[in-house]
Short mmCIF file of C-alpha atoms and ligand atoms in Angstrom, two decimals:
data_model
loop_
_atom_site.label_atom_id
_atom_site.label_comp_id
_atom_site.label_asym_id
_atom_site.label_seq_id
_atom_site.Cartn_x
_atom_site.Cartn_y
_atom_site.Cartn_z
CA MET A 1 -16.52 -2.49 -36.78
CA SER A 2 -17.96 0.82 -37.02
CA GLU A 3 -18.29 2.90 -34.30
CA LYS A 4 -21.85 2.42 -31.90
CA THR A 5 -23.57 6.18 -32.00
CA ALA A 6 -25.99 7.67 -30.13
CA THR A 7 -29.21 10.38 -30.98
CA LEU A 8 -30.50 13.26 -29.00
CA ASP A 9 -33.47 14.12 -29.61
CA LEU A 10 -35.01 17.53 -28.97
CA GLY A 11 -37.68 18.18 -30.58
CA GLU A 12 -36.67 21.21 -33.55
CA THR A 13 -33.12 18.96 -33.89
CA LYS A 14 -32.03 15.37 -33.12
CA VAL A 15 -27.85 14.79 -32.79
CA GLU A 16 -26.13 12.00 -33.19
CA PHE A 17 -23.09 11.21 -31.27
CA PRO A 18 -20.26 8.92 -31.23
CA VAL A 19 -20.71 6.14 -28.61
CA HIS A 20 -17.20 4.93 -28.14
CA LYS A 21 -16.37 1.95 -26.22
CA GLY A 22 -13.06 0.97 -23.31
CA THR A 23 -11.15 -2.35 -23.03
CA ILE A 24 -14.21 -2.72 -19.55
CA GLY A 25 -16.16 -0.91 -17.95
CA PRO A 26 -19.38 1.74 -19.44
CA ASP A 27 -18.86 2.92 -23.10
CA VAL A 28 -19.21 6.46 -23.35
CA VAL A 29 -21.13 9.01 -25.62
CA ASP A 30 -19.52 11.53 -26.92
CA ILE A 31 -21.06 15.13 -26.63
CA ARG A 32 -18.64 17.57 -27.27
CA LYS A 33 -20.04 18.34 -30.00
CA LEU A 34 -23.62 18.83 -28.35
CA TYR A 35 -23.61 22.68 -27.88
CA GLY A 36 -22.17 23.59 -31.01
CA GLN A 37 -25.15 21.42 -32.65
CA SER A 38 -28.08 22.38 -30.12
CA GLY A 39 -27.24 25.39 -28.23
CA ARG A 40 -27.51 22.93 -25.69
CA PHE A 41 -25.58 22.02 -22.28
CA THR A 42 -25.84 18.32 -20.43
CA TYR A 43 -26.09 19.36 -16.69
CA ASP A 44 -24.83 17.15 -14.07
CA PRO A 45 -23.71 18.44 -10.78
CA GLY A 46 -21.16 16.35 -9.19
CA PHE A 47 -20.36 15.24 -12.22
CA THR A 48 -22.57 11.37 -11.39
CA SER A 49 -22.62 10.33 -15.13
CA THR A 50 -19.80 12.15 -16.46
CA ALA A 51 -16.97 10.50 -18.23
CA SER A 52 -14.61 13.33 -17.87
CA CYS A 53 -11.21 11.78 -19.51
CA GLU A 54 -9.93 8.81 -20.67
CA SER A 55 -6.98 7.10 -18.99
CA LYS A 56 -5.48 3.50 -18.52
CA LEU A 57 -4.33 4.38 -15.05
CA THR A 58 -7.09 2.27 -13.03
CA TYR A 59 -10.35 1.00 -13.25
CA ILE A 60 -13.25 0.37 -10.30
CA ASP A 61 -16.32 -1.97 -10.90
CA GLY A 62 -19.04 -0.62 -8.15
CA GLU A 63 -21.24 -2.29 -8.41
CA GLU A 64 -18.60 -5.44 -7.49
CA GLY A 65 -16.70 -4.12 -5.41
CA ILE A 66 -13.50 -4.47 -7.96
CA LEU A 67 -10.16 -2.08 -7.96
CA LEU A 68 -7.59 -2.22 -10.68
CA HIS A 69 -4.71 -0.17 -11.23
CA ARG A 70 -3.22 -0.97 -14.81
CA GLY A 71 -4.96 -4.13 -14.30
CA TYR A 72 -3.65 -5.81 -11.46
CA SER A 73 -6.70 -5.84 -7.98
CA ILE A 74 -6.10 -4.06 -5.39
CA GLU A 75 -6.05 -7.49 -3.50
CA ASP A 76 -3.04 -9.15 -5.11
CA LEU A 77 -1.71 -6.23 -4.66
CA ALA A 78 -1.96 -5.54 -0.87
CA GLU A 79 -0.93 -8.96 -1.12
CA ASP A 80 1.76 -9.17 -2.29
CA SER A 81 3.85 -5.87 -3.73
CA SER A 82 5.11 -3.07 -2.21
CA PHE A 83 4.10 1.06 -1.73
CA MET A 84 6.92 1.72 -4.65
CA GLU A 85 5.72 -1.34 -7.07
CA VAL A 86 2.58 0.03 -7.10
CA ALA A 87 4.63 3.67 -7.59
CA TYR A 88 6.15 2.47 -10.41
CA LEU A 89 3.71 0.42 -12.32
CA LEU A 90 1.31 3.67 -12.26
CA LEU A 91 3.59 6.19 -13.53
CA ASN A 92 4.88 3.00 -16.77
CA GLY A 93 2.02 0.91 -16.46
CA GLU A 94 4.15 -2.46 -16.16
CA LEU A 95 5.48 -3.58 -13.05
CA PRO A 96 9.11 -3.53 -12.55
CA THR A 97 12.11 -6.15 -13.58
CA PRO A 98 14.14 -6.46 -10.35
CA ASP A 99 16.60 -3.54 -12.07
CA ASP A 100 14.32 -0.90 -12.37
CA TYR A 101 12.81 -1.43 -8.76
CA ASP A 102 16.44 -0.51 -8.22
CA ASP A 103 17.14 2.29 -10.19
CA PHE A 104 13.08 3.49 -9.59
CA THR A 105 13.28 3.30 -5.48
CA ARG A 106 16.73 4.28 -5.44
CA THR A 107 15.96 7.44 -7.40
CA ILE A 108 13.84 8.16 -4.98
CA THR A 109 14.98 7.51 -1.99
CA LEU A 110 17.82 10.37 -3.68
CA HIS A 111 15.08 13.10 -3.69
CA THR A 112 14.01 12.45 0.15
CA MET A 113 15.42 15.42 1.15
CA VAL A 114 14.31 18.85 1.22
CA HIS A 115 15.94 22.18 0.17
CA GLU A 116 16.97 23.40 3.48
CA GLN A 117 15.54 27.13 3.90
CA LEU A 118 11.96 25.11 2.31
CA ARG A 119 12.65 23.51 6.28
CA GLU A 120 12.32 26.90 7.26
CA LEU A 121 8.85 27.77 6.19
CA TYR A 122 8.07 25.53 8.91
CA ARG A 123 8.66 27.91 12.11
CA GLY A 124 5.73 30.64 10.28
CA PHE A 125 3.07 28.48 10.77
CA ARG A 126 1.40 27.96 14.90
CA ARG A 127 2.34 25.22 16.63
CA ASP A 128 -1.62 23.78 16.98
CA ALA A 129 -2.14 24.21 12.29
CA HIS A 130 -3.65 21.62 11.21
CA PRO A 131 -0.91 19.02 8.99
CA MET A 132 -3.08 19.62 6.26
CA ALA A 133 -3.12 22.93 5.99
CA ILE A 134 1.19 22.62 6.57
CA MET A 135 1.17 20.11 3.20
CA CYS A 136 -1.57 22.56 1.53
CA GLY A 137 1.60 25.18 2.27
CA VAL A 138 4.92 24.25 2.01
CA VAL A 139 3.82 21.24 -1.49
CA GLY A 140 2.70 24.88 -2.73
CA SER A 141 5.64 26.40 -1.95
CA MET A 142 8.24 23.85 -3.67
CA SER A 143 7.93 25.09 -6.90
CA ALA A 144 9.98 28.70 -5.13
CA PHE A 145 12.35 26.16 -4.65
CA TYR A 146 12.81 24.03 -7.51
CA HIS A 147 12.54 26.16 -10.57
CA ASP A 148 14.37 22.95 -12.38
CA SER A 149 11.82 20.95 -12.53
CA THR A 150 8.42 23.22 -13.54
CA ASP A 151 7.94 23.13 -17.15
CA ILE A 152 5.74 20.55 -17.83
CA LYS A 153 6.29 20.70 -21.04
CA ASP A 154 9.27 18.98 -20.89
CA PRO A 155 8.94 15.67 -20.37
CA GLU A 156 12.82 15.69 -18.48
CA GLN A 157 11.61 17.89 -15.93
CA ARG A 158 7.89 16.41 -15.78
CA THR A 159 9.80 13.35 -14.50
CA ILE A 160 11.46 14.65 -12.28
CA ALA A 161 9.00 16.42 -10.75
CA SER A 162 6.78 13.67 -10.21
CA HIS A 163 9.77 11.82 -9.09
CA ARG A 164 10.72 15.22 -6.20
CA LEU A 165 6.63 15.45 -5.32
CA ILE A 166 7.23 11.24 -5.12
CA ALA A 167 9.62 11.60 -2.18
CA LYS A 168 9.52 14.55 -0.30
CA MET A 169 5.89 14.01 0.71
CA PRO A 170 6.52 12.19 3.38
CA THR A 171 9.89 13.87 4.37
CA ILE A 172 6.92 17.04 4.41
CA ALA A 173 4.37 14.98 6.40
CA ALA A 174 7.03 13.93 9.10
CA MET A 175 8.19 17.18 9.04
CA ALA A 176 4.31 19.02 10.23
CA PHE A 177 4.01 16.03 12.78
CA LYS A 178 7.62 16.87 14.26
CA TYR A 179 6.43 20.41 13.82
CA ALA A 180 3.48 19.97 15.99
CA VAL A 181 4.95 18.06 18.67
CA GLY A 182 7.83 20.40 19.34
CA GLN A 183 10.71 17.56 18.24
CA PRO A 184 13.66 18.02 16.07
CA THR A 185 13.09 17.05 13.10
CA LEU A 186 14.78 13.61 11.78
CA TYR A 187 17.41 13.90 8.08
CA PRO A 188 15.91 11.21 5.97
CA ASP A 189 17.67 7.72 6.57
CA ASN A 190 18.65 6.36 3.07
CA SER A 191 19.44 2.80 3.88
CA LEU A 192 15.55 2.57 5.09
CA SER A 193 12.48 1.44 2.61
CA TYR A 194 10.77 4.23 1.15
CA THR A 195 7.98 3.77 4.45
CA GLY A 196 10.60 2.84 6.99
CA ASN A 197 12.48 5.82 6.49
CA PHE A 198 9.08 8.15 7.40
CA LEU A 199 8.21 6.24 10.28
CA LYS A 200 12.01 7.07 11.48
CA MET A 201 11.49 10.24 10.51
CA THR A 202 8.32 10.73 12.24
CA PHE A 203 9.09 8.40 15.50
CA GLY A 204 12.72 8.46 15.91
CA VAL A 205 14.64 11.46 18.24
CA PRO A 206 17.82 12.24 17.91
CA ALA A 207 18.79 11.03 21.30
CA GLU A 208 17.82 7.28 20.22
CA PRO A 209 18.66 4.81 17.69
CA TYR A 210 15.15 4.12 15.90
CA GLU A 211 14.46 0.75 14.62
CA VAL A 212 11.69 0.12 12.24
CA ASN A 213 9.33 -2.31 13.34
CA PRO A 214 8.61 -4.72 10.36
CA VAL A 215 4.84 -5.41 10.72
CA VAL A 216 4.26 -1.85 11.27
CA GLU A 217 6.32 -0.74 8.07
CA ARG A 218 4.34 -4.15 6.44
CA ALA A 219 1.08 -2.28 7.09
CA LEU A 220 1.50 1.14 6.96
CA ASP A 221 3.30 0.70 3.32
CA ARG A 222 0.29 -1.59 2.05
CA ILE A 223 -2.24 1.65 3.24
CA PHE A 224 -0.50 3.72 1.91
CA ILE A 225 -1.22 1.06 -1.35
CA LEU A 226 -4.53 0.86 -0.51
CA HIS A 227 -4.66 4.69 -1.09
CA ALA A 228 -2.47 5.25 -4.36
CA ASP A 229 -4.91 6.00 -6.79
CA HIS A 230 -8.76 5.36 -7.28
CA GLU A 231 -9.81 7.02 -10.87
CA GLN A 232 -11.18 9.53 -11.07
CA ASN A 233 -12.17 11.11 -7.30
CA ALA A 234 -12.88 15.03 -6.19
CA SER A 235 -8.93 14.98 -5.55
CA THR A 236 -7.43 14.01 -8.64
CA SER A 237 -10.02 15.68 -10.86
CA THR A 238 -8.75 18.84 -8.65
CA VAL A 239 -5.40 18.20 -10.16
CA ARG A 240 -6.53 17.46 -14.03
CA LEU A 241 -8.93 20.51 -13.32
CA ALA A 242 -5.47 22.63 -12.03
CA GLY A 243 -2.97 20.90 -14.48
CA SER A 244 -5.18 21.84 -17.65
CA SER A 245 -4.04 25.37 -17.31
CA GLY A 246 -1.27 24.91 -17.32
CA ALA A 247 0.56 25.13 -13.76
CA ASN A 248 3.41 24.19 -12.10
CA PRO A 249 3.09 19.75 -10.53
CA PHE A 250 4.22 21.87 -7.43
CA ALA A 251 0.59 23.77 -7.43
CA CYS A 252 -1.90 21.26 -8.71
CA ILE A 253 -1.05 18.51 -5.78
CA ALA A 254 -1.21 21.14 -3.16
CA ALA A 255 -4.65 21.67 -4.80
CA GLY A 256 -5.82 18.02 -5.13
CA ILE A 257 -4.41 17.86 -1.37
CA ALA A 258 -6.41 20.62 -0.37
CA CYS A 259 -9.97 19.11 -1.93
CA LEU A 260 -8.96 15.82 -0.51
CA TRP A 261 -9.20 17.90 2.86
CA GLY A 262 -12.59 18.13 3.30
CA PRO A 263 -14.56 15.35 5.79
CA ALA A 264 -16.48 14.07 2.40
CA HIS A 265 -13.15 12.84 1.07
CA GLY A 266 -9.55 12.19 2.11
CA GLY A 267 -10.91 14.07 5.93
CA ALA A 268 -13.14 10.98 6.36
CA ASN A 269 -10.88 9.41 7.97
CA GLU A 270 -10.26 11.13 10.79
CA ALA A 271 -13.93 12.35 10.93
CA ALA A 272 -14.50 8.52 11.01
CA LEU A 273 -12.33 7.47 14.01
CA ASN A 274 -13.08 10.74 16.02
CA MET A 275 -17.09 9.56 15.40
CA LEU A 276 -16.12 5.97 16.72
CA LYS A 277 -14.11 7.18 19.95
CA GLU A 278 -17.67 9.66 20.27
CA ILE A 279 -19.89 6.21 20.22
CA GLY A 280 -17.02 5.01 22.62
CA HIS A 281 -19.24 1.71 23.00
CA PRO A 282 -21.21 -0.56 21.33
CA SER A 283 -24.76 0.21 23.50
CA ALA A 284 -24.76 3.90 22.19
CA ILE A 285 -24.31 2.27 18.94
CA PRO A 286 -28.24 2.08 17.78
CA GLY A 287 -28.26 5.82 19.01
CA TYR A 288 -26.21 7.61 15.55
CA ILE A 289 -27.76 4.87 13.42
CA GLU A 290 -31.12 6.72 13.72
CA ARG A 291 -28.89 10.12 14.10
CA ALA A 292 -27.52 8.86 10.94
CA LYS A 293 -30.90 8.31 8.96
CA ASP A 294 -32.84 11.20 10.69
CA LYS A 295 -32.93 13.76 7.63
CA ASN A 296 -33.28 17.16 9.67
CA ASP A 297 -30.00 15.89 11.30
CA PRO A 298 -26.70 16.72 9.56
CA PHE A 299 -24.80 13.71 11.63
CA ARG A 300 -23.25 10.62 8.85
CA LEU A 301 -21.97 7.64 9.77
CA MET A 302 -18.02 9.05 8.50
CA GLY A 303 -16.25 6.99 6.14
CA PHE A 304 -19.40 4.45 5.61
CA GLY A 305 -21.06 4.84 1.96
CA HIS A 306 -19.21 5.85 -1.82
CA ARG A 307 -19.88 7.48 -5.18
CA VAL A 308 -18.94 4.63 -6.51
CA TYR A 309 -19.11 1.33 -4.77
CA LYS A 310 -22.52 0.60 -4.27
CA ASN A 311 -21.66 -3.18 -2.83
CA HIS A 312 -18.14 -3.03 -1.40
CA ASP A 313 -15.24 -1.32 -1.28
CA PRO A 314 -12.25 -4.23 -2.17
CA ARG A 315 -10.19 -1.63 0.37
CA ALA A 316 -11.70 -1.02 3.39
CA THR A 317 -12.02 -5.29 2.89
CA VAL A 318 -8.37 -5.28 3.03
CA MET A 319 -8.49 -3.10 5.66
CA ARG A 320 -10.48 -5.25 8.91
CA LYS A 321 -7.86 -8.15 8.37
CA THR A 322 -5.39 -5.27 8.38
CA VAL A 323 -6.26 -3.95 11.20
CA ARG A 324 -6.05 -7.35 13.07
CA GLU A 325 -2.66 -8.36 12.60
CA VAL A 326 -1.90 -4.75 13.48
CA LEU A 327 -3.22 -4.94 16.49
CA GLY A 328 -2.58 -8.98 16.96
CA SER A 329 1.15 -8.41 16.51
CA LEU A 330 1.17 -5.60 18.42
CA GLY A 331 -0.86 -6.78 21.71
CA VAL A 332 -3.54 -3.57 21.48
CA ASP A 333 -6.98 -3.91 22.26
CA ASP A 334 -8.67 -1.28 21.19
CA PRO A 335 -11.78 -0.71 22.32
CA VAL A 336 -12.71 1.46 19.52
CA PHE A 337 -11.87 -1.51 16.85
CA ASP A 338 -14.52 -3.38 18.68
CA VAL A 339 -17.08 -0.70 18.23
CA ALA A 340 -16.26 -0.23 13.97
CA LEU A 341 -16.84 -3.78 14.10
CA GLU A 342 -20.20 -3.48 15.63
CA LEU A 343 -20.80 -0.72 13.75
CA GLU A 344 -20.92 -2.09 10.38
CA GLU A 345 -22.81 -5.29 10.99
CA MET A 346 -25.25 -3.48 12.53
CA ALA A 347 -24.93 -0.73 10.07
CA LEU A 348 -24.76 -3.82 7.48
CA ASN A 349 -28.11 -5.41 8.20
CA ASP A 350 -29.79 -1.78 8.83
CA ASP A 351 -33.01 -1.48 5.85
CA TYR A 352 -31.93 2.00 5.40
CA PHE A 353 -28.03 1.25 4.16
CA ILE A 354 -29.17 -2.04 2.56
CA GLU A 355 -31.66 -0.17 0.57
CA LYS A 356 -28.69 3.65 0.48
CA LYS A 357 -26.04 0.55 -0.32
CA LEU A 358 -24.37 2.06 2.07
CA PHE A 359 -20.65 0.30 3.34
CA PRO A 360 -17.40 1.13 5.10
CA ASN A 361 -15.48 2.49 2.36
CA VAL A 362 -11.72 2.93 2.61
CA ASP A 363 -11.77 5.07 5.49
CA PHE A 364 -13.68 3.03 8.24
CA TYR A 365 -10.85 1.41 9.65
CA SER A 366 -7.93 2.94 7.82
CA GLY A 367 -7.82 5.60 11.23
CA ILE A 368 -7.58 2.28 13.51
CA ILE A 369 -4.22 0.88 12.33
CA LEU A 370 -2.96 4.50 12.19
CA SER A 371 -3.77 5.66 16.25
CA ALA A 372 -2.62 2.12 16.55
CA ILE A 373 1.19 2.60 15.01
CA GLY A 374 0.80 5.81 17.36
CA PHE A 375 -0.24 8.43 14.16
CA PRO A 376 -2.49 11.35 15.68
CA THR A 377 -5.94 11.73 14.03
CA SER A 378 -4.85 14.85 12.82
CA MET A 379 -2.18 13.37 10.65
CA PHE A 380 -4.43 10.06 9.18
CA THR A 381 -5.31 13.41 6.15
CA ALA A 382 -2.06 13.87 5.27
CA LEU A 383 -0.74 10.12 5.28
CA PHE A 384 -3.82 10.17 2.52
CA ALA A 385 -2.22 12.97 1.01
CA LEU A 386 1.51 11.04 0.99
CA ALA A 387 -0.04 8.48 -0.76
CA ARG A 388 -2.31 9.90 -3.27
CA THR A 389 0.51 11.87 -4.54
CA VAL A 390 1.30 9.00 -6.45
CA GLY A 391 -2.08 8.17 -8.15
CA TRP A 392 -2.31 12.31 -8.80
CA VAL A 393 1.17 12.90 -9.61
CA ALA A 394 0.40 9.57 -12.75
CA GLN A 395 -3.17 11.08 -13.76
CA TRP A 396 -1.51 14.52 -13.73
CA ASN A 397 0.90 13.28 -16.06
CA GLU A 398 -1.91 11.02 -18.29
CA MET A 399 -3.47 14.29 -18.06
CA ILE A 400 -0.39 16.23 -19.93
CA GLU A 401 0.43 13.74 -22.46
CA ASP A 402 -3.25 13.03 -23.36
CA PRO A 403 -3.75 14.59 -27.41
CA ASP A 404 -7.57 15.24 -26.51
CA GLN A 405 -6.21 17.03 -23.71
CA ARG A 406 -7.66 20.93 -23.12
CA ILE A 407 -8.57 23.56 -20.39
CA GLY A 408 -11.68 21.95 -18.57
CA ARG A 409 -13.95 24.96 -18.40
CA PRO A 410 -17.56 23.74 -17.83
CA ARG A 411 -19.98 25.92 -18.48
CA GLN A 412 -23.98 26.10 -15.74
CA LEU A 413 -27.29 25.88 -15.88
CA TYR A 414 -28.32 29.93 -15.32
CA THR A 415 -31.19 31.01 -12.79
CA GLY A 416 -30.30 34.55 -12.25
CA PRO A 417 -31.37 38.04 -12.46
CA VAL A 418 -31.28 39.08 -16.49
CA GLN A 419 -30.23 41.84 -17.01
CA ARG A 420 -30.98 44.96 -15.63
CA GLU A 421 -31.17 48.49 -15.49
CA TYR A 422 -28.10 50.16 -12.87
CA LEU A 423 -29.84 52.92 -10.32
CA PRO A 424 -27.24 55.29 -8.90
CA LEU A 425 -26.89 54.94 -5.06
CA GLU A 426 -28.86 58.08 -4.35
CA LYS A 427 -31.48 57.29 -6.21
CA ARG A 428 -32.68 53.79 -4.28
C1 SDX B 506 -13.13 8.67 0.22
O1 SDX B 506 -14.29 9.21 -4.72
C2 SDX B 506 -13.66 8.39 -3.95
O2 SDX B 506 -12.83 7.76 -4.99
C3 SDX B 506 -12.70 8.97 -3.09
C4 SDX B 506 -11.99 7.97 -2.38
C5 SDX B 506 -10.79 7.88 -3.01
O3 SDX B 506 -9.94 7.11 -2.85
O4 SDX B 506 -10.33 9.22 -3.75
O5 SDX B 506 -12.63 6.58 -2.75
C6 SDX B 506 -11.79 8.41 -1.08
O6 SDX B 506 -13.86 10.13 -0.71
C7 SDX B 506 -14.04 8.27 0.25
C8 SDX B 506 -15.55 8.48 0.41
C9 SDX B 506 -14.96 8.90 2.42
N1 SDX B 506 -16.34 9.70 2.83
C10 SDX B 506 -17.36 9.73 3.95
O7 SDX B 506 -16.63 8.60 4.83
C11 SDX B 506 -17.86 10.55 4.43
C12 SDX B 506 -19.27 9.89 4.54
N2 SDX B 506 -20.32 9.83 3.56
C13 SDX B 506 -20.25 10.35 2.49
O8 SDX B 506 -20.67 11.89 2.84
C14 SDX B 506 -20.89 10.17 1.31
O9 SDX B 506 -21.69 8.41 1.49
C15 SDX B 506 -19.75 10.16 0.07
C16 SDX B 506 -19.20 11.66 0.09
C17 SDX B 506 -18.46 8.94 0.48
C18 SDX B 506 -21.36 10.34 -0.89
O10 SDX B 506 -21.67 10.75 -1.92
P1 SDX B 506 -22.71 10.88 -2.94
O11 SDX B 506 -22.10 9.22 -4.18
O12 SDX B 506 -23.04 11.90 -3.90
O13 SDX B 506 -24.19 10.36 -1.72
P2 SDX B 506 -25.05 11.37 -1.68
O14 SDX B 506 -24.76 12.24 -0.28
O15 SDX B 506 -25.86 12.23 -2.22
O16 SDX B 506 -25.90 10.23 -0.48
C19 SDX B 506 -26.79 9.73 -0.81
C20 SDX B 506 -28.18 9.30 -0.30
C21 SDX B 506 -28.53 10.39 0.68
O17 SDX B 506 -29.57 9.61 1.21
P3 SDX B 506 -30.11 11.06 -0.21
O18 SDX B 506 -30.19 12.24 -0.09
O19 SDX B 506 -30.85 10.22 -1.34
O20 SDX B 506 -32.18 9.99 1.05
O21 SDX B 506 -27.42 8.72 1.04
C22 SDX B 506 -26.82 8.82 2.29
C23 SDX B 506 -27.69 10.69 2.06
O22 SDX B 506 -27.77 11.31 3.03
N3 SDX B 506 -25.47 8.45 3.33
C24 SDX B 506 -25.47 9.05 4.01
C25 SDX B 506 -24.21 8.70 4.11
N4 SDX B 506 -23.46 8.93 2.86
C26 SDX B 506 -24.63 9.32 1.72
N5 SDX B 506 -26.26 8.08 5.48
C27 SDX B 506 -25.54 8.44 6.39
N6 SDX B 506 -24.55 8.15 6.13
C28 SDX B 506 -24.00 7.70 5.72
N7 SDX B 506 -22.45 8.01 5.40
#
């Protein structure tokens, strides 16, 4: 069956474009020839209607609240899988066999240590440095330590760099936490799971044995699954754009970390918990909801709204269930959770939020669990970056292997001054 086409009638010229069909989801109008044939650009600030690439990794249906990783629903993966299995799935396209799984997790485990000199970098930061500032700097510096995995044209080196990034993020994040609290860092413990090792490096101390709490380990592993990948979000697009210039993988992931830090993106989990603490009590919620609706007030309900989800964020649903499990298991009665539940209830019944299709997103509840486990709010986005590294790395590899791949170079609508004569300083 011949491919569908779309015609753009510009008056003096008509341009016909091929329309490509995905396996599921919206068709795309391939406008690559538009400028060459019409001398015009499209205009789409924020890329609300723009597909930047073809991908087989993650599918989101914002209207139905569906999230699939290589065809598997986030609900099934959160319930039955592990973060390492999801990492294998995103990188390789299929769920691992038991042998594949053992080989993969063993490979990741053997890369968890960082170069001994890289540990010295932390001493250059102030103790009160935000962990994301440290993550940006330390991950970017990895290209100064792992020269044998920076040649992006060599598939072998791409694989080693991918494994190093996934394996070392927990070590780097735990060291950022230890540096902030002034405690000695712990080396990785290869006898533990990926997530159990992270918990021990974060909360363990050399003076005491550390027992991983299996409920906390499972809950955190599930949180990592929920954050693993999310189509072409801002930080993933940043990684792809940086990678399109041929930059080394460590620099690309550092760029993704920088973008994720923004409060409109991954920084929202820290902002959401701070907001819930500021609200403090259900009785204060109506005032904050009014502020969120007030155009003259820059306040927004952090952890609410999403560019793509206009029905519900399936990750928030899983996260809310996990909050109950963790708080119940740890015997934590956190009044902030009551504020969160009441705020969600009131906002979801408010015409403004209904009309604008604003629902709790993945960041709304995650902070409550992370806080109950013992993480300070400043570590929340670092944990998001730890988990999203799997998605960033998978998307980066897919971009490098894409035959359509070219350097990303958007154009603009120019509204600045036309050419004008320069007047020397003495004549102005
Ligand atoms: C993540 O893209 C991804 O997939 C991201 C992510 C991932 O996994 O990678 O899912 C992770 O970043 C989740 C989002 C976390 N951010 C927040 O929770 C911050 C609060 N939310 C927003 O700032 C906002 O909703 C965004 C940034 C998430 C989405 O922004 P959009 O799509 O550009 O929507 P918008 O800012 O144009 O808002 C549309 C309308 C506006 O009102 P009008 O100008 O049309 O009158 O809704 C209003 C906004 O004022 N609005 C809110 C609101 N979010 C949007 N009003 C109050 N509170 C909010 N949270």
